[in-house]
PDB file of C-alpha atoms in Angstrom:
ATOM      1  CA  MET A  23      -0.238  80.254  43.044  1.00  0.00           C
ATOM      2  CA  PHE A  24      -0.404  79.415  46.707  1.00  0.00           C
ATOM      3  CA  ASP A  25       0.286  75.901  47.831  1.00  0.00           C
ATOM      4  CA  TYR A  26       0.447  73.858  51.057  1.00  0.00           C
ATOM      5  CA  ASP A  27       3.664  71.957  50.285  1.00  0.00           C
ATOM      6  CA  GLY A  28       5.444  73.637  53.228  1.00  0.00           C
ATOM      7  CA  LYS A  29       8.420  74.845  51.191  1.00  0.00           C
ATOM      8  CA  HIS A  30       9.998  78.188  52.067  1.00  0.00           C
ATOM      9  CA  THR A  31       8.365  81.156  50.354  1.00  0.00           C
ATOM     10  CA  ASP A  32       8.762  84.863  50.946  1.00  0.00           C
ATOM     11  CA  PRO A  33       5.983  86.508  52.994  1.00  0.00           C
ATOM     12  CA  ALA A  34       3.158  87.746  50.861  1.00  0.00           C
ATOM     13  CA  ARG A  35       3.124  91.099  52.687  1.00  0.00           C
ATOM     14  CA  THR A  36       6.095  93.345  53.174  1.00  0.00           C
ATOM     15  CA  ILE A  37       5.931  95.056  56.543  1.00  0.00           C
ATOM     16  CA  TYR A  38       8.984  97.159  56.347  1.00  0.00           C
ATOM     17  CA  LYS A  39       9.867  99.545  53.615  1.00  0.00           C
ATOM     18  CA  ARG A  40      12.666 102.036  53.684  1.00  0.00           C
ATOM     19  CA  GLY A  41      11.426 105.469  54.850  1.00  0.00           C
ATOM     20  CA  LEU A  42       8.359 104.205  56.589  1.00  0.00           C
ATOM     21  CA  GLN A  43       7.899 104.616  60.308  1.00  0.00           C
ATOM     22  CA  LYS A  44       5.762 101.595  60.984  1.00  0.00           C
ATOM     23  CA  LYS A  45       7.007  99.646  64.028  1.00  0.00           C
ATOM     24  CA  VAL A  46       8.301  96.206  63.125  1.00  0.00           C
ATOM     25  CA  ASN A  47       8.994  93.474  65.537  1.00  0.00           C
ATOM     26  CA  ARG A  48      11.696  90.971  64.350  1.00  0.00           C
ATOM     27  CA  GLN A  49      11.814  87.652  66.008  1.00  0.00           C
ATOM     28  CA  THR A  50      12.895  84.034  65.530  1.00  0.00           C
ATOM     29  CA  SER A  51      10.632  81.063  65.552  1.00  0.00           C
ATOM     30  CA  GLY A  52      11.625  77.375  65.759  1.00  0.00           C
ATOM     31  CA  LYS A  53       8.642  76.534  63.634  1.00  0.00           C
ATOM     32  CA  ALA A  54       9.158  79.079  60.836  1.00  0.00           C
ATOM     33  CA  PHE A  55      11.918  79.843  58.346  1.00  0.00           C
ATOM     34  CA  GLY A  56      14.280  82.592  59.270  1.00  0.00           C
ATOM     35  CA  ILE A  57      13.351  85.851  60.836  1.00  0.00           C
ATOM     36  CA  VAL A  58       9.663  86.635  61.239  1.00  0.00           C
ATOM     37  CA  ASP A  59       8.539  90.331  60.934  1.00  0.00           C
ATOM     38  CA  THR A  60       5.304  91.212  62.777  1.00  0.00           C
ATOM     39  CA  GLU A  61       3.608  94.597  62.937  1.00  0.00           C
ATOM     40  CA  SER A  62       1.938  94.576  66.342  1.00  0.00           C
ATOM     41  CA  GLU A  63       2.486  93.249  69.857  1.00  0.00           C
ATOM     42  CA  LEU A  64      -0.573  91.085  69.470  1.00  0.00           C
ATOM     43  CA  GLU A  65       0.801  89.493  66.281  1.00  0.00           C
ATOM     44  CA  SER A  66       4.100  88.944  67.987  1.00  0.00           C
ATOM     45  CA  ILE A  67       2.594  87.134  70.977  1.00  0.00           C
ATOM     46  CA  THR A  68       0.363  85.074  68.678  1.00  0.00           C
ATOM     47  CA  LEU A  69       3.582  83.870  66.979  1.00  0.00           C
ATOM     48  CA  ILE A  70       5.098  83.045  70.340  1.00  0.00           C
ATOM     49  CA  ALA A  71       1.853  81.203  71.357  1.00  0.00           C
ATOM     50  CA  ALA A  72       1.976  79.125  68.024  1.00  0.00           C
ATOM     51  CA  ASP A  73       5.669  78.355  68.532  1.00  0.00           C
ATOM     52  CA  LEU A  74       4.936  76.928  72.068  1.00  0.00           C
ATOM     53  CA  ASP A  75       1.644  75.230  71.069  1.00  0.00           C
ATOM     54  CA  PRO A  76       2.201  71.442  70.767  1.00  0.00           C
ATOM     55  CA  ARG A  77      -0.504  71.152  68.164  1.00  0.00           C
ATOM     56  CA  VAL A  78       1.483  73.312  65.711  1.00  0.00           C
ATOM     57  CA  ARG A  79       4.205  71.754  63.539  1.00  0.00           C
ATOM     58  CA  ARG A  80       5.015  74.590  61.200  1.00  0.00           C
ATOM     59  CA  ILE A  81       4.286  78.389  60.860  1.00  0.00           C
ATOM     60  CA  ARG A  82       4.147  80.228  57.659  1.00  0.00           C
ATOM     61  CA  PRO A  83       4.003  84.079  58.142  1.00  0.00           C
ATOM     62  CA  GLN A  84       1.934  85.980  55.631  1.00  0.00           C
ATOM     63  CA  PRO A  85       1.633  82.872  53.514  1.00  0.00           C
ATOM     64  CA  CYS A  86      -0.350  84.287  50.514  1.00  0.00           C
ATOM     65  CA  THR A  87      -2.685  86.960  49.387  1.00  0.00           C
ATOM     66  CA  PHE A  88      -6.243  86.062  48.549  1.00  0.00           C
ATOM     67  CA  ASP A  89      -8.646  87.720  46.184  1.00  0.00           C
ATOM     68  CA  LEU A  90     -11.737  87.083  48.292  1.00  0.00           C
ATOM     69  CA  ASN A  91     -14.002  87.982  45.421  1.00  0.00           C
ATOM     70  CA  THR A  92     -12.999  84.756  43.714  1.00  0.00           C
ATOM     71  CA  GLY A  93     -11.127  82.707  46.273  1.00  0.00           C
ATOM     72  CA  ASP A  94      -7.948  82.672  44.207  1.00  0.00           C
ATOM     73  CA  ALA A  95      -4.682  82.794  46.157  1.00  0.00           C
ATOM     74  CA  TYR A  96      -1.419  84.524  44.952  1.00  0.00           C
ATOM     75  CA  PRO A  97       2.162  84.431  46.322  1.00  0.00           C
ATOM     76  CA  SER A  98       2.025  88.084  47.202  1.00  0.00           C
ATOM     77  CA  LYS A  99      -0.193  91.261  47.030  1.00  0.00           C
ATOM     78  CA  GLN A 100       2.058  92.508  44.251  1.00  0.00           C
ATOM     79  CA  ALA A 101       1.473  89.346  42.281  1.00  0.00           C
ATOM     80  CA  LEU A 102      -2.332  89.777  42.574  1.00  0.00           C
ATOM     81  CA  MET A 103      -2.148  93.498  41.426  1.00  0.00           C
ATOM     82  CA  ASP A 104       0.073  92.508  38.592  1.00  0.00           C
ATOM     83  CA  ALA A 105      -2.521  89.961  37.533  1.00  0.00           C
ATOM     84  CA  VAL A 106      -5.292  92.500  37.277  1.00  0.00           C
ATOM     85  CA  ARG A 107      -3.174  95.436  35.964  1.00  0.00           C
ATOM     86  CA  GLY A 108      -4.756  97.044  32.842  1.00  0.00           C
ATOM     87  CA  THR A 109      -8.286  95.891  33.745  1.00  0.00           C
ATOM     88  CA  ARG A 110     -11.103  97.589  35.524  1.00  0.00           C
ATOM     89  CA  TYR A 111     -11.431  94.694  37.953  1.00  0.00           C
ATOM     90  CA  ARG A 112     -10.854  95.532  41.611  1.00  0.00           C
ATOM     91  CA  PRO A 113      -9.766  92.607  43.665  1.00  0.00           C
ATOM     92  CA  TRP A 114     -10.651  92.091  47.374  1.00  0.00           C
ATOM     93  CA  CYS A 115      -7.076  91.693  48.730  1.00  0.00           C
ATOM     94  CA  TYR A 116      -6.532  89.915  51.944  1.00  0.00           C
ATOM     95  CA  THR A 117      -3.328  88.586  53.520  1.00  0.00           C
ATOM     96  CA  PRO A 118      -3.577  86.432  56.588  1.00  0.00           C
ATOM     97  CA  ASP A 119      -0.994  86.909  59.329  1.00  0.00           C
ATOM     98  CA  PHE A 120      -0.125  83.204  59.583  1.00  0.00           C
ATOM     99  CA  LEU A 121      -0.788  79.714  58.192  1.00  0.00           C
ATOM    100  CA  LEU A 122      -0.326  77.076  60.843  1.00  0.00           C
ATOM    101  CA  GLU A 123       0.199  73.477  59.844  1.00  0.00           C
ATOM    102  CA  LEU A 124      -0.928  71.211  62.697  1.00  0.00           C
ATOM    103  CA  VAL A 125       0.579  67.864  63.723  1.00  0.00           C
ATOM    104  CA  ASP A 126      -2.537  66.170  62.532  1.00  0.00           C
ATOM    105  CA  GLY A 127      -1.922  67.564  58.936  1.00  0.00           C
ATOM    106  CA  SER A 128      -4.630  70.119  58.973  1.00  0.00           C
ATOM    107  CA  MET A 129      -4.154  73.806  58.182  1.00  0.00           C
ATOM    108  CA  VAL A 130      -5.457  76.868  59.975  1.00  0.00           C
ATOM    109  CA  PHE A 131      -5.187  80.520  58.784  1.00  0.00           C
ATOM    110  CA  VAL A 132      -4.834  82.824  61.713  1.00  0.00           C
ATOM    111  CA  GLU A 133      -5.354  86.575  61.967  1.00  0.00           C
ATOM    112  CA  SER A 134      -4.413  88.740  64.979  1.00  0.00           C
ATOM    113  CA  LYS A 135      -6.829  91.659  65.476  1.00  0.00           C
ATOM    114  CA  HIS A 136      -7.590  93.851  68.439  1.00  0.00           C
ATOM    115  CA  THR A 137     -11.206  94.063  69.469  1.00  0.00           C
ATOM    116  CA  ARG A 138     -11.180  97.783  69.010  1.00  0.00           C
ATOM    117  CA  PHE A 139     -10.192  97.281  65.349  1.00  0.00           C
ATOM    118  CA  LEU A 140     -13.030  94.765  64.863  1.00  0.00           C
ATOM    119  CA  GLU A 141     -15.480  97.177  66.468  1.00  0.00           C
ATOM    120  CA  ARG A 142     -14.346 100.157  64.364  1.00  0.00           C
ATOM    121  CA  HIS A 143     -14.232  98.020  61.103  1.00  0.00           C
ATOM    122  CA  PRO A 144     -17.437  95.913  61.197  1.00  0.00           C
ATOM    123  CA  THR A 145     -16.966  95.046  57.552  1.00  0.00           C
ATOM    124  CA  PHE A 146     -14.026  92.853  58.541  1.00  0.00           C
ATOM    125  CA  SER A 147     -16.574  90.247  59.680  1.00  0.00           C
ATOM    126  CA  ALA A 148     -17.013  89.469  56.001  1.00  0.00           C
ATOM    127  CA  VAL A 149     -13.461  88.045  55.864  1.00  0.00           C
ATOM    128  CA  PRO A 150     -13.930  84.883  58.073  1.00  0.00           C
ATOM    129  CA  ILE A 151     -17.276  84.218  56.198  1.00  0.00           C
ATOM    130  CA  ALA A 152     -15.436  84.390  52.848  1.00  0.00           C
ATOM    131  CA  MET A 153     -12.588  82.229  54.003  1.00  0.00           C
ATOM    132  CA  ALA A 154     -15.102  79.620  55.348  1.00  0.00           C
ATOM    133  CA  ASP A 155     -17.045  79.814  51.954  1.00  0.00           C
ATOM    134  CA  TYR A 156     -13.769  78.860  50.188  1.00  0.00           C
ATOM    135  CA  GLY A 157     -13.220  75.983  52.473  1.00  0.00           C
ATOM    136  CA  HIS A 158     -10.482  77.420  54.650  1.00  0.00           C
ATOM    137  CA  ARG A 159     -10.122  76.822  58.388  1.00  0.00           C
ATOM    138  CA  TYR A 160      -9.707  80.237  59.950  1.00  0.00           C
ATOM    139  CA  ALA A 161      -9.259  81.673  63.424  1.00  0.00           C
ATOM    140  CA  ILE A 162      -9.138  85.378  64.787  1.00  0.00           C
ATOM    141  CA  VAL A 163      -6.995  85.940  67.851  1.00  0.00           C
ATOM    142  CA  THR A 164      -7.834  89.013  69.924  1.00  0.00           C
ATOM    143  CA  GLU A 165      -6.071  90.487  72.960  1.00  0.00           C
ATOM    144  CA  ARG A 166      -8.896  89.189  75.210  1.00  0.00           C
ATOM    145  CA  MET A 167      -7.820  85.656  74.416  1.00  0.00           C
ATOM    146  CA  LEU A 168      -4.300  86.427  75.556  1.00  0.00           C
ATOM    147  CA  PRO A 169      -4.411  88.480  78.732  1.00  0.00           C
ATOM    148  CA  ARG A 170      -1.357  90.241  79.989  1.00  0.00           C
ATOM    149  CA  PRO A 171      -0.224  87.553  82.588  1.00  0.00           C
ATOM    150  CA  LEU A 172      -0.459  84.908  79.886  1.00  0.00           C
ATOM    151  CA  GLN A 173       1.541  87.023  77.473  1.00  0.00           C
ATOM    152  CA  ARG A 174       4.335  87.482  79.996  1.00  0.00           C
ATOM    153  CA  ASN A 175       4.397  83.810  80.859  1.00  0.00           C
ATOM    154  CA  LEU A 176       4.549  82.746  77.250  1.00  0.00           C
ATOM    155  CA  ARG A 177       7.342  85.168  76.565  1.00  0.00           C
ATOM    156  CA  THR A 178       9.209  83.742  79.545  1.00  0.00           C
ATOM    157  CA  LEU A 179       8.723  80.186  78.362  1.00  0.00           C
ATOM    158  CA  LYS A 180       9.813  81.195  74.888  1.00  0.00           C
ATOM    159  CA  VAL A 181      13.118  82.876  75.846  1.00  0.00           C
ATOM    160  CA  SER A 182      14.234  80.693  78.777  1.00  0.00           C
ATOM    161  CA  PRO A 183      16.909  78.268  77.757  1.00  0.00           C
ATOM    162  CA  THR A 184      16.242  74.528  77.765  1.00  0.00           C
ATOM    163  CA  VAL A 185      17.933  72.808  80.802  1.00  0.00           C
ATOM    164  CA  PRO A 186      17.566  69.016  80.446  1.00  0.00           C
ATOM    165  CA  LEU A 187      15.945  67.087  83.306  1.00  0.00           C
ATOM    166  CA  ASN A 188      17.982  64.193  84.457  1.00  0.00           C
ATOM    167  CA  ALA A 189      16.572  60.749  84.992  1.00  0.00           C
ATOM    168  CA  ASP A 190      15.927  61.115  88.694  1.00  0.00           C
ATOM    169  CA  GLN A 191      14.120  64.469  88.178  1.00  0.00           C
ATOM    170  CA  ARG A 192      11.947  63.088  85.509  1.00  0.00           C
ATOM    171  CA  SER A 193      11.153  60.052  87.701  1.00  0.00           C
ATOM    172  CA  TRP A 194      10.315  62.296  90.630  1.00  0.00           C
ATOM    173  CA  LEU A 195       8.000  64.493  88.550  1.00  0.00           C
ATOM    174  CA  ILE A 196       6.147  61.545  87.236  1.00  0.00           C
ATOM    175  CA  ASP A 197       5.872  59.337  90.360  1.00  0.00           C
ATOM    176  CA  ASP A 198       6.427  61.434  93.449  1.00  0.00           C
ATOM    177  CA  CYS A 199       5.623  65.138  92.689  1.00  0.00           C
ATOM    178  CA  PRO A 200       2.750  66.270  95.019  1.00  0.00           C
ATOM    179  CA  SER A 201      -0.540  67.374  93.478  1.00  0.00           C
ATOM    180  CA  SER A 202       0.499  70.926  93.899  1.00  0.00           C
ATOM    181  CA  LEU A 203       3.465  72.911  95.096  1.00  0.00           C
ATOM    182  CA  LEU A 204       4.713  76.490  94.889  1.00  0.00           C
ATOM    183  CA  PHE A 205       7.490  77.593  92.518  1.00  0.00           C
ATOM    184  CA  ARG A 206       9.780  78.415  95.430  1.00  0.00           C
ATOM    185  CA  GLU A 207       9.162  74.963  96.878  1.00  0.00           C
ATOM    186  CA  ILE A 208      10.390  73.134  93.810  1.00  0.00           C
ATOM    187  CA  GLU A 209      13.292  75.452  93.588  1.00  0.00           C
ATOM    188  CA  ASP A 210      14.189  74.425  97.236  1.00  0.00           C
ATOM    189  CA  LEU A 211      14.199  70.783  95.944  1.00  0.00           C
ATOM    190  CA  GLY A 212      17.078  71.709  93.624  1.00  0.00           C
ATOM    191  CA  PHE A 213      15.216  72.586  90.441  1.00  0.00           C
ATOM    192  CA  SER A 214      16.629  75.722  88.850  1.00  0.00           C
ATOM    193  CA  ARG A 215      14.089  78.192  87.487  1.00  0.00           C
ATOM    194  CA  ASN A 216      15.024  77.460  83.822  1.00  0.00           C
ATOM    195  CA  ARG A 217      14.695  73.718  84.584  1.00  0.00           C
ATOM    196  CA  VAL A 218      11.230  74.325  85.858  1.00  0.00           C
ATOM    197  CA  TYR A 219      10.278  76.224  82.702  1.00  0.00           C
ATOM    198  CA  THR A 220      11.758  73.300  80.654  1.00  0.00           C
ATOM    199  CA  ALA A 221       9.472  70.901  82.596  1.00  0.00           C
ATOM    200  CA  ILE A 222       6.485  73.152  81.827  1.00  0.00           C
ATOM    201  CA  ARG A 223       7.258  73.079  78.204  1.00  0.00           C
ATOM    202  CA  GLU A 224       7.835  69.302  78.042  1.00  0.00           C
ATOM    203  CA  GLY A 225       4.686  68.450  80.019  1.00  0.00           C
ATOM    204  CA  TYR A 226       6.142  67.394  83.279  1.00  0.00           C
ATOM    205  CA  LEU A 227       4.590  70.356  85.072  1.00  0.00           C
ATOM    206  CA  ALA A 228       1.614  72.669  84.466  1.00  0.00           C
ATOM    207  CA  ALA A 229       0.451  76.008  85.802  1.00  0.00           C
ATOM    208  CA  LYS A 230      -2.445  78.360  85.275  1.00  0.00           C
ATOM    209  CA  LEU A 231      -0.539  80.660  82.814  1.00  0.00           C
ATOM    210  CA  ASP A 232      -3.308  83.196  82.473  1.00  0.00           C
ATOM    211  CA  LYS A 233      -3.647  84.101  86.167  1.00  0.00           C
ATOM    212  CA  THR A 234      -0.398  85.885  87.243  1.00  0.00           C
ATOM    213  CA  PRO A 235       3.094  86.165  85.902  1.00  0.00           C
ATOM    214  CA  PHE A 236       5.573  83.510  87.171  1.00  0.00           C
ATOM    215  CA  ASN A 237       6.683  84.282  90.710  1.00  0.00           C
ATOM    216  CA  ASP A 238       7.699  82.439  93.871  1.00  0.00           C
ATOM    217  CA  ARG A 239       4.003  81.689  94.756  1.00  0.00           C
ATOM    218  CA  THR A 240       2.980  80.362  91.396  1.00  0.00           C
ATOM    219  CA  VAL A 241       1.220  77.003  91.938  1.00  0.00           C
ATOM    220  CA  LEU A 242       2.669  74.214  89.878  1.00  0.00           C
ATOM    221  CA  MET A 243       0.978  70.844  89.251  1.00  0.00           C
ATOM    222  CA  PRO A 244       2.292  67.611  87.751  1.00  0.00           C
ATOM    223  CA  SER A 245       0.891  67.213  84.193  1.00  0.00           C
ATOM    224  CA  ALA A 246       1.815  63.520  83.449  1.00  0.00           C
ATOM    225  CA  GLY A 247       3.080  64.410  79.933  1.00  0.00           C
ATOM    226  CA  SER A 248       0.179  66.564  78.907  1.00  0.00           C
ATOM    227  CA  THR A 249       0.967  69.972  77.288  1.00  0.00           C
ATOM    228  CA  ALA A 250      -2.603  71.002  77.094  1.00  0.00           C
ATOM    229  CA  HIS A 251      -1.757  74.070  79.229  1.00  0.00           C
ATOM    230  CA  LEU A 252       0.234  75.466  76.186  1.00  0.00           C
ATOM    231  CA  GLU A 253      -2.760  75.171  73.859  1.00  0.00           C
ATOM    232  CA  VAL A 254      -3.939  78.794  74.247  1.00  0.00           C
ATOM    233  CA  LEU A 255      -4.893  79.561  70.584  1.00  0.00           C
ATOM    234  CA  PRO A 256      -8.383  79.004  69.238  1.00  0.00           C
ATOM    235  CA  LEU A 257      -7.404  76.330  66.796  1.00  0.00           C
TER     236      LEU A 257
END
């Protein structure tokens, strides 16, 4: 049965099978175990957003399969089907995309769904109701919550290497950084682009990530240690 102990378990849903043509995105995550397979661009960017989100401690992809008729959880869809084999019972199978363990110890199941899917499948609205009825915290992420500029910026922050800030740079960002400055202006002060991205991830600088992709005219602001600008998921 499913548990919250945080130990490594195989995903409950197998995305790739030999001979199938479904597109699979394979990516790493610093908060998950091993390689994570996602089956859509939206699911992929949701994983990146969770990886960058300071509220998230651990990510479990496809953590279990629920029978939403009963609320029972199984380690995989196959395990659920095996449990009812030979009976006339038809389970209501549902496998969430992710389970996020937050730094405050709470758990949130997360599903990535395009609005067009939700519009074409109105019956899916029963899933969040059932999850809530069984006492689970649950969030749906749509593409409208993650506009294209935000997606590009999150991907940039995810893949850019960490370049440590030295003591003088940290001191300047905390004490002397102006209330706003352009990306090119801070580069002129000796901050490399990857060092700026590091400062954004670590809470020394902030930007409006959902407006435009990073460029020379991106407006940066000191953030005094806050990483709230990276909290883009509806958790």
